[in-house]
JSON list of C-alpha atoms in Angstrom, two decimals:
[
{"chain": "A", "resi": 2, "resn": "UNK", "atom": "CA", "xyz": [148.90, 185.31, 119.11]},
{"chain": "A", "resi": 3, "resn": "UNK", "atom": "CA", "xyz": [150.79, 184.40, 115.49]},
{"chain": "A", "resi": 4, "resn": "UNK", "atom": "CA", "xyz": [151.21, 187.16, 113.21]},
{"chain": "A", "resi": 5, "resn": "UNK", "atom": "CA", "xyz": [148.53, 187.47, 110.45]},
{"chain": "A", "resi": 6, "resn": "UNK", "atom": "CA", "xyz": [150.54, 186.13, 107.75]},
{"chain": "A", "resi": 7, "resn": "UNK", "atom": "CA", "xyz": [151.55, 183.45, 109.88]},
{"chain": "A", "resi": 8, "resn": "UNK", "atom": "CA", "xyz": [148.05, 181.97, 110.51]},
{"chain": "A", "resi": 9, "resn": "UNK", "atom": "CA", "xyz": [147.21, 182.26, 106.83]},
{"chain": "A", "resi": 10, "resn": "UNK", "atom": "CA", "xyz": [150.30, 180.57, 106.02]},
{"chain": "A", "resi": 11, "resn": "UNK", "atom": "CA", "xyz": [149.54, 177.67, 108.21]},
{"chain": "A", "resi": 12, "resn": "UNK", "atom": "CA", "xyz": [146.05, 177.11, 107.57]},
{"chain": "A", "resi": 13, "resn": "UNK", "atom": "CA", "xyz": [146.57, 177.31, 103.57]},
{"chain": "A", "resi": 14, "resn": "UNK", "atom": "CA", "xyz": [149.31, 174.67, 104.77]},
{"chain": "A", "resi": 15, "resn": "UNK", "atom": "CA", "xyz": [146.22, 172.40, 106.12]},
{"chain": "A", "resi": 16, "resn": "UNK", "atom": "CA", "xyz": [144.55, 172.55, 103.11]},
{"chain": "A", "resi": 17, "resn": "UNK", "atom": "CA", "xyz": [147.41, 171.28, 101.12]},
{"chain": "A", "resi": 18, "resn": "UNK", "atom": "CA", "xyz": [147.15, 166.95, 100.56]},
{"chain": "A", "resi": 19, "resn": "UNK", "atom": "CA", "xyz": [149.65, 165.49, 102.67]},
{"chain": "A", "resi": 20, "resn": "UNK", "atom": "CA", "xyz": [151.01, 163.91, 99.57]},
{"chain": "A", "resi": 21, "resn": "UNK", "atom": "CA", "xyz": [152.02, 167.31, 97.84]},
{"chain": "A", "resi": 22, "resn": "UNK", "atom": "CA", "xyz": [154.25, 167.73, 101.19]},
{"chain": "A", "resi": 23, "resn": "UNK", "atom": "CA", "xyz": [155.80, 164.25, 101.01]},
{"chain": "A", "resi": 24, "resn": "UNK", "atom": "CA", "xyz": [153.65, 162.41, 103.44]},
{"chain": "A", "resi": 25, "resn": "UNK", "atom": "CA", "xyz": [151.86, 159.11, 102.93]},
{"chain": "A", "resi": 26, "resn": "UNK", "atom": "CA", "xyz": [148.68, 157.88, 102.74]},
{"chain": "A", "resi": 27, "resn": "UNK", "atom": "CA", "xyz": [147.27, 155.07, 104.00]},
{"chain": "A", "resi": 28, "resn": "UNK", "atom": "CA", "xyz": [145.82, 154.50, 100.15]},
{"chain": "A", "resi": 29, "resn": "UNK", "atom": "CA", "xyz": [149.80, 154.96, 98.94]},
{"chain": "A", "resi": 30, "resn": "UNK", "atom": "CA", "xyz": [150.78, 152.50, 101.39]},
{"chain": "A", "resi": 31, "resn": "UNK", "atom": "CA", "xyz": [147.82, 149.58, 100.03]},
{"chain": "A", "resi": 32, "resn": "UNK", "atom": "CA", "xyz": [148.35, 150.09, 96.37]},
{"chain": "A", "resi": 33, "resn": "UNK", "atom": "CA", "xyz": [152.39, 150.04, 97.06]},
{"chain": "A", "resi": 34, "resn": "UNK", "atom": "CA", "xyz": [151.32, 146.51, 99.02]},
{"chain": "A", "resi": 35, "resn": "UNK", "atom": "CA", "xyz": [149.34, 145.08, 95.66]},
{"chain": "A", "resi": 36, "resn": "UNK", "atom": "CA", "xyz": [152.23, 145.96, 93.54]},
{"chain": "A", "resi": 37, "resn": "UNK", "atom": "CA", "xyz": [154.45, 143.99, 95.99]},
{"chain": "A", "resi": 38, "resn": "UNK", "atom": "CA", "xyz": [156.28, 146.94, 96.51]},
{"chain": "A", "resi": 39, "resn": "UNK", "atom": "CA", "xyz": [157.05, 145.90, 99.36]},
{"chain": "A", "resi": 40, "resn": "UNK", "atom": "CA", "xyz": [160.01, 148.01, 100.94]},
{"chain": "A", "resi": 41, "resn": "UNK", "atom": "CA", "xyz": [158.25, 150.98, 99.89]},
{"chain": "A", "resi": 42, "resn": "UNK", "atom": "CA", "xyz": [154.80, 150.23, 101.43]},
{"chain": "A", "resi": 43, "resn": "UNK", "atom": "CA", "xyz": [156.60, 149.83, 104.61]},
{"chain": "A", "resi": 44, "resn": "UNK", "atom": "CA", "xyz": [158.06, 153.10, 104.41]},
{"chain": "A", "resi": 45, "resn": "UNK", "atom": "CA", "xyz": [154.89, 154.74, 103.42]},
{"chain": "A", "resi": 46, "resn": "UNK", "atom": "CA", "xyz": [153.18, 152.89, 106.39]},
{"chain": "A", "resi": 47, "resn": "UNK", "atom": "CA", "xyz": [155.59, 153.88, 108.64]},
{"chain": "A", "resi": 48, "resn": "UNK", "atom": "CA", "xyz": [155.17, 157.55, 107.64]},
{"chain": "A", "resi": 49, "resn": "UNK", "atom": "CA", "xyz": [151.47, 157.66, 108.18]},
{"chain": "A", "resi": 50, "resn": "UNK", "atom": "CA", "xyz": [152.10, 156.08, 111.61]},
{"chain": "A", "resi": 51, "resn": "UNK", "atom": "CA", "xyz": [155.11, 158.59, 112.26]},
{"chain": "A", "resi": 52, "resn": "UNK", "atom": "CA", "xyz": [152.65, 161.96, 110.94]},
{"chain": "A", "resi": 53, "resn": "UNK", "atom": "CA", "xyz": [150.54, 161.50, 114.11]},
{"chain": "A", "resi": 54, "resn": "UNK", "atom": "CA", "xyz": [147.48, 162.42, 112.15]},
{"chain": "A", "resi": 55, "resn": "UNK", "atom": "CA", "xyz": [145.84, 159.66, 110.72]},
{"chain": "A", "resi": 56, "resn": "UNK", "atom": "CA", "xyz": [141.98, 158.14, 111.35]},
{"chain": "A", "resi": 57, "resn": "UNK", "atom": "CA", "xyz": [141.35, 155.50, 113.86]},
{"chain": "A", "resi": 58, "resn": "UNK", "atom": "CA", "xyz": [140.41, 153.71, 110.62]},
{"chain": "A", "resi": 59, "resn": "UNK", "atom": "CA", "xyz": [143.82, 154.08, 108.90]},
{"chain": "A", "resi": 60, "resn": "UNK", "atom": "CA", "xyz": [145.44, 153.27, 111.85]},
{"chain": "A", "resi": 61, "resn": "UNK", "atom": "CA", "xyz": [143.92, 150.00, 111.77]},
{"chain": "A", "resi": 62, "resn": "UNK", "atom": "CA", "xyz": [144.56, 149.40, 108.16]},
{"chain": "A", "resi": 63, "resn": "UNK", "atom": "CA", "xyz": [148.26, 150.66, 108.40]},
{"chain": "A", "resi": 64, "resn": "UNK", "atom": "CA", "xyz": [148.65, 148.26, 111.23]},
{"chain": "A", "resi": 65, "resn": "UNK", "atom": "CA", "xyz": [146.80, 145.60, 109.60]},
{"chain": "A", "resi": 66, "resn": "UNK", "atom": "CA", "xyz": [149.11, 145.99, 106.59]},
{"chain": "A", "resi": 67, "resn": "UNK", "atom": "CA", "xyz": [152.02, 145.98, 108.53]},
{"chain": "A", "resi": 68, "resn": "UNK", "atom": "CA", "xyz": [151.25, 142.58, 110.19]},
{"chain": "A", "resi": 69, "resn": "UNK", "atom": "CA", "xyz": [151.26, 141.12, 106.28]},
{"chain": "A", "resi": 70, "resn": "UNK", "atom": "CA", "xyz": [154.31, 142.63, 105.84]},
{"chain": "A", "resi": 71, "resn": "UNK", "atom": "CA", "xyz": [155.99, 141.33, 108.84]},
{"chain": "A", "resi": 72, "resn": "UNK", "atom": "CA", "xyz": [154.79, 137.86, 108.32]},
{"chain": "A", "resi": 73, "resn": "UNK", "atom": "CA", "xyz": [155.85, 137.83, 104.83]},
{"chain": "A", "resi": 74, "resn": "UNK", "atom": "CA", "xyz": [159.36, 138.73, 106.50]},
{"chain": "A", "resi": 75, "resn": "UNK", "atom": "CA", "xyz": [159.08, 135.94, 108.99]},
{"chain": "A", "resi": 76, "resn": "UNK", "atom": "CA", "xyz": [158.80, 137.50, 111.78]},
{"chain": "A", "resi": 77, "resn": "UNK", "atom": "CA", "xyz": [156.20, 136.68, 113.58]},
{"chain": "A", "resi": 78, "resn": "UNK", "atom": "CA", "xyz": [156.23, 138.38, 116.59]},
{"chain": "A", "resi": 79, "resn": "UNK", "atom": "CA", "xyz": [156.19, 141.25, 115.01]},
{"chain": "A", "resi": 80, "resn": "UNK", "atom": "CA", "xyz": [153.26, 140.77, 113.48]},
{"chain": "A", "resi": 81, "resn": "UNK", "atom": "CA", "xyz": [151.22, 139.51, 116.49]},
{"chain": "A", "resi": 82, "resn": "UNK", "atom": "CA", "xyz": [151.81, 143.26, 117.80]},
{"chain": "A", "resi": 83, "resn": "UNK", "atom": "CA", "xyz": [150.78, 144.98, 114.77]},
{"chain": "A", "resi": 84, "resn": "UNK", "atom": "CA", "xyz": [147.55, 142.22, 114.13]},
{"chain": "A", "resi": 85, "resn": "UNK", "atom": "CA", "xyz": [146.73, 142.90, 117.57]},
{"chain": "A", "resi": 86, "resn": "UNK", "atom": "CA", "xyz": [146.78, 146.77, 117.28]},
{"chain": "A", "resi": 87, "resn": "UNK", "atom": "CA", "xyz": [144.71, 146.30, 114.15]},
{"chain": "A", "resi": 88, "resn": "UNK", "atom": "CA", "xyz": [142.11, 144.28, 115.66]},
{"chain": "A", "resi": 89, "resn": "UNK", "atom": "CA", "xyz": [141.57, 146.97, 118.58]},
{"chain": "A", "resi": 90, "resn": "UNK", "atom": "CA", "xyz": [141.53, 149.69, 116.52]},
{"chain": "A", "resi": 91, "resn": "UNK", "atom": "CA", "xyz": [138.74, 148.12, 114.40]},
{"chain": "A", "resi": 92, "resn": "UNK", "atom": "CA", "xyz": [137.23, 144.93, 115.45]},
{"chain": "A", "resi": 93, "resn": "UNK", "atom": "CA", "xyz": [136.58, 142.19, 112.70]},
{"chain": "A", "resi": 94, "resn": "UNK", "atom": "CA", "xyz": [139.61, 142.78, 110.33]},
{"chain": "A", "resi": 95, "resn": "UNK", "atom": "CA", "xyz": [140.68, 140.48, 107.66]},
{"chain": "A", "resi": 96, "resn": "UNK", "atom": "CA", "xyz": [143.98, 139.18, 106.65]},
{"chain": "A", "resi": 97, "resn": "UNK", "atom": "CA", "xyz": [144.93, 141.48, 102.92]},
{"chain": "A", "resi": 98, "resn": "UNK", "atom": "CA", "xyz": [144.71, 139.28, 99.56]},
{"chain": "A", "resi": 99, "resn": "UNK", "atom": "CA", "xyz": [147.82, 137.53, 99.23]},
{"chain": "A", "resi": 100, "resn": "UNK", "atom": "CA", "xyz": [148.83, 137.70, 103.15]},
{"chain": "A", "resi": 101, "resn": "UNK", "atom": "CA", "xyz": [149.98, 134.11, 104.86]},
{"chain": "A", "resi": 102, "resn": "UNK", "atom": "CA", "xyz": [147.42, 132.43, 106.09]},
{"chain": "A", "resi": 103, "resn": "UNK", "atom": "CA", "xyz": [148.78, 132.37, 109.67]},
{"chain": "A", "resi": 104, "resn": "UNK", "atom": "CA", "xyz": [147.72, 135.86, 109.75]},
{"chain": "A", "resi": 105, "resn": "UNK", "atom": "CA", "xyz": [144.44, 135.36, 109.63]},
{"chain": "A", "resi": 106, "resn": "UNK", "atom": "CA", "xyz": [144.89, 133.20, 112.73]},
{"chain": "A", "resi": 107, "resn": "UNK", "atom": "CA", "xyz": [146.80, 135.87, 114.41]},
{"chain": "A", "resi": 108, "resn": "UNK", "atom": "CA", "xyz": [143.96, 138.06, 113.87]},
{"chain": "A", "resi": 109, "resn": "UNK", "atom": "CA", "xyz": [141.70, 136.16, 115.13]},
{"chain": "A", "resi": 110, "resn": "UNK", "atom": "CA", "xyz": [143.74, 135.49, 118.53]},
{"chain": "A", "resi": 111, "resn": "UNK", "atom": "CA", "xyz": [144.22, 138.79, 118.70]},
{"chain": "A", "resi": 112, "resn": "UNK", "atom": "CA", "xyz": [140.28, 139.31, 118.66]},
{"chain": "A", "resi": 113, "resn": "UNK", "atom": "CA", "xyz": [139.65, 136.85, 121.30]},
{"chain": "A", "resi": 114, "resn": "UNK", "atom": "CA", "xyz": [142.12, 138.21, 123.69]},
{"chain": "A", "resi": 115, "resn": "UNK", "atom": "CA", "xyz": [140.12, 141.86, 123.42]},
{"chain": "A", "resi": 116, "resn": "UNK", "atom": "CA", "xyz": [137.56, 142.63, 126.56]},
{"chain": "A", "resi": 117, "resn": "UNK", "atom": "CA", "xyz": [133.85, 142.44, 125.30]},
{"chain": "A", "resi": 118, "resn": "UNK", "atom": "CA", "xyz": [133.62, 146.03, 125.69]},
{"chain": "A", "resi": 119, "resn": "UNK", "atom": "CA", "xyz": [136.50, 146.87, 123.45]},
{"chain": "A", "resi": 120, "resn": "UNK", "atom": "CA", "xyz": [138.85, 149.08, 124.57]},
{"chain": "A", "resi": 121, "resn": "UNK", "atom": "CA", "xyz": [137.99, 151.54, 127.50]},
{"chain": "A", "resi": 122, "resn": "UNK", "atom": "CA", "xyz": [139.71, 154.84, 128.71]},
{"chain": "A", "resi": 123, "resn": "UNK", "atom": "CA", "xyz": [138.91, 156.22, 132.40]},
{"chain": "A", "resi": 124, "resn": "UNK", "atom": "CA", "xyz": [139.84, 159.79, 133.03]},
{"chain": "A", "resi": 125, "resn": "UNK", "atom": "CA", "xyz": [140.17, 160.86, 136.86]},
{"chain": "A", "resi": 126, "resn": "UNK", "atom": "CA", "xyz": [139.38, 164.53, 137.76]},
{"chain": "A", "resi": 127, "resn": "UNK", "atom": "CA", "xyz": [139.13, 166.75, 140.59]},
{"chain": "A", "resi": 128, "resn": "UNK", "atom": "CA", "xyz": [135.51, 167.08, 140.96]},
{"chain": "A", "resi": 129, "resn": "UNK", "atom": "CA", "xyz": [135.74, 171.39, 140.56]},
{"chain": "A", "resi": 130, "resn": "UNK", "atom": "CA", "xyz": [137.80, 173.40, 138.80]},
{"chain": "A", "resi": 131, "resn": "UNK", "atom": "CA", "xyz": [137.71, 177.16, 137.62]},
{"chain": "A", "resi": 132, "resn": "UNK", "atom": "CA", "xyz": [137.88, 178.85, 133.98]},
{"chain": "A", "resi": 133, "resn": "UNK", "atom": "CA", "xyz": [141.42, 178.94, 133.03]},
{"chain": "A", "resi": 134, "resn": "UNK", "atom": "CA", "xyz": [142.71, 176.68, 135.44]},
{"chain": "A", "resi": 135, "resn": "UNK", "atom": "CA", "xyz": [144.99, 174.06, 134.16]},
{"chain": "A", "resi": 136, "resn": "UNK", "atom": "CA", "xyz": [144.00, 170.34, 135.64]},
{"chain": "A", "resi": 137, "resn": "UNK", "atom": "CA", "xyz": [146.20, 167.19, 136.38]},
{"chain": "A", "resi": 138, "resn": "UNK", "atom": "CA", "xyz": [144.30, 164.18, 135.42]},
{"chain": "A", "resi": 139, "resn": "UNK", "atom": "CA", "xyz": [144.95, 160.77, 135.35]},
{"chain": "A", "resi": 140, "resn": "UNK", "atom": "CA", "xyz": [143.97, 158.32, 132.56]},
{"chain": "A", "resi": 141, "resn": "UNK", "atom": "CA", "xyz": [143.99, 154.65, 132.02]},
{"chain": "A", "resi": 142, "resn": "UNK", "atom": "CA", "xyz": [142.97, 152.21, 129.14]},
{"chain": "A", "resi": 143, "resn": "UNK", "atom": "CA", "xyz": [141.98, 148.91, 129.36]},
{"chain": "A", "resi": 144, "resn": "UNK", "atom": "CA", "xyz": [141.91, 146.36, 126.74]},
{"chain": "A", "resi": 145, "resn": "UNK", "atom": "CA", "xyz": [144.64, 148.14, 124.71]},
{"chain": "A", "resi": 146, "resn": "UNK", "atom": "CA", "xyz": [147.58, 145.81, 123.05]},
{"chain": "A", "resi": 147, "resn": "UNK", "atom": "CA", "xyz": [150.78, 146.85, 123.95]},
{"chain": "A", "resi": 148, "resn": "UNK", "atom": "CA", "xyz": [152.13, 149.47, 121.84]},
{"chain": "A", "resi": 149, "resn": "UNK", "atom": "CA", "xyz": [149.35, 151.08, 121.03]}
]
């Protein structure tokens, strides 16, 4: 168990905004984007995909973002990955304002290539198990870009 000053450390940590601790948002990230700042959105966009914490929503958004970015930079492989990460984390994106228009398409293609069910994970367990007892399990998900 952590000592008591320990615990109240780390949970008045939790309630601090990520930004005060010099994380980014996925907000930070867009508004750097519409300024055309774009070396620093990229950083900030990397950061929120670095902290590990971020919604299923922002993931899609940061990836989303990051598929502009990379087609702006020309490199369009790049950006299939990220466009298709974005359009399995949330279904029906759109390209940002001011993004190449090939993006769109790459969205799009992206879309089509995702099952009908969306993406899918199977867990296998052992059919008892006991209080306490640690498990092995295996997972597996299907309809997942690579990468993700």
């Amino acid at each position: 168990m952590r000592h008591p000053v320990e615990a109240v450390l780390l949970a008045a940590l939790a309630l601090v905004p990520r930004e005060t601790l010099g994380e980014a948002s996925t907000d930070e990230g867009v508004a750097l984007f519409e300024r055309a700042e774009f070396d620093e959105a990229e950083a900030a966009f990397e950061r929120v995909l670095a902290d590990g914490r971020a919604s299923v929503d922002d993931l899609a958004r940061v990836h989303l973002y990051l598929a502009a970015l990379r087609m702006m930079e020309d490199d369009e492989g790049r950006a299939a990955s990220h466009a298709a990460a974005a359009a399995a984390l949330a279904p029906g994106q759109t390209a940002p304002p001011g993004s190449p228009q090939r993006l769109g398409e790459l969205l799009a293609e992206a879309a089509s290539e995702l099952p009908p069910s969306g993406m899918t994970l199977a867990l296998e367990a052992p059919d008892c198990a006991r209080p306490g007892e640690t498990l092995s399990v295996r997972g597996s998900v299907a309809g997942a870009p690579r990468g993700l």
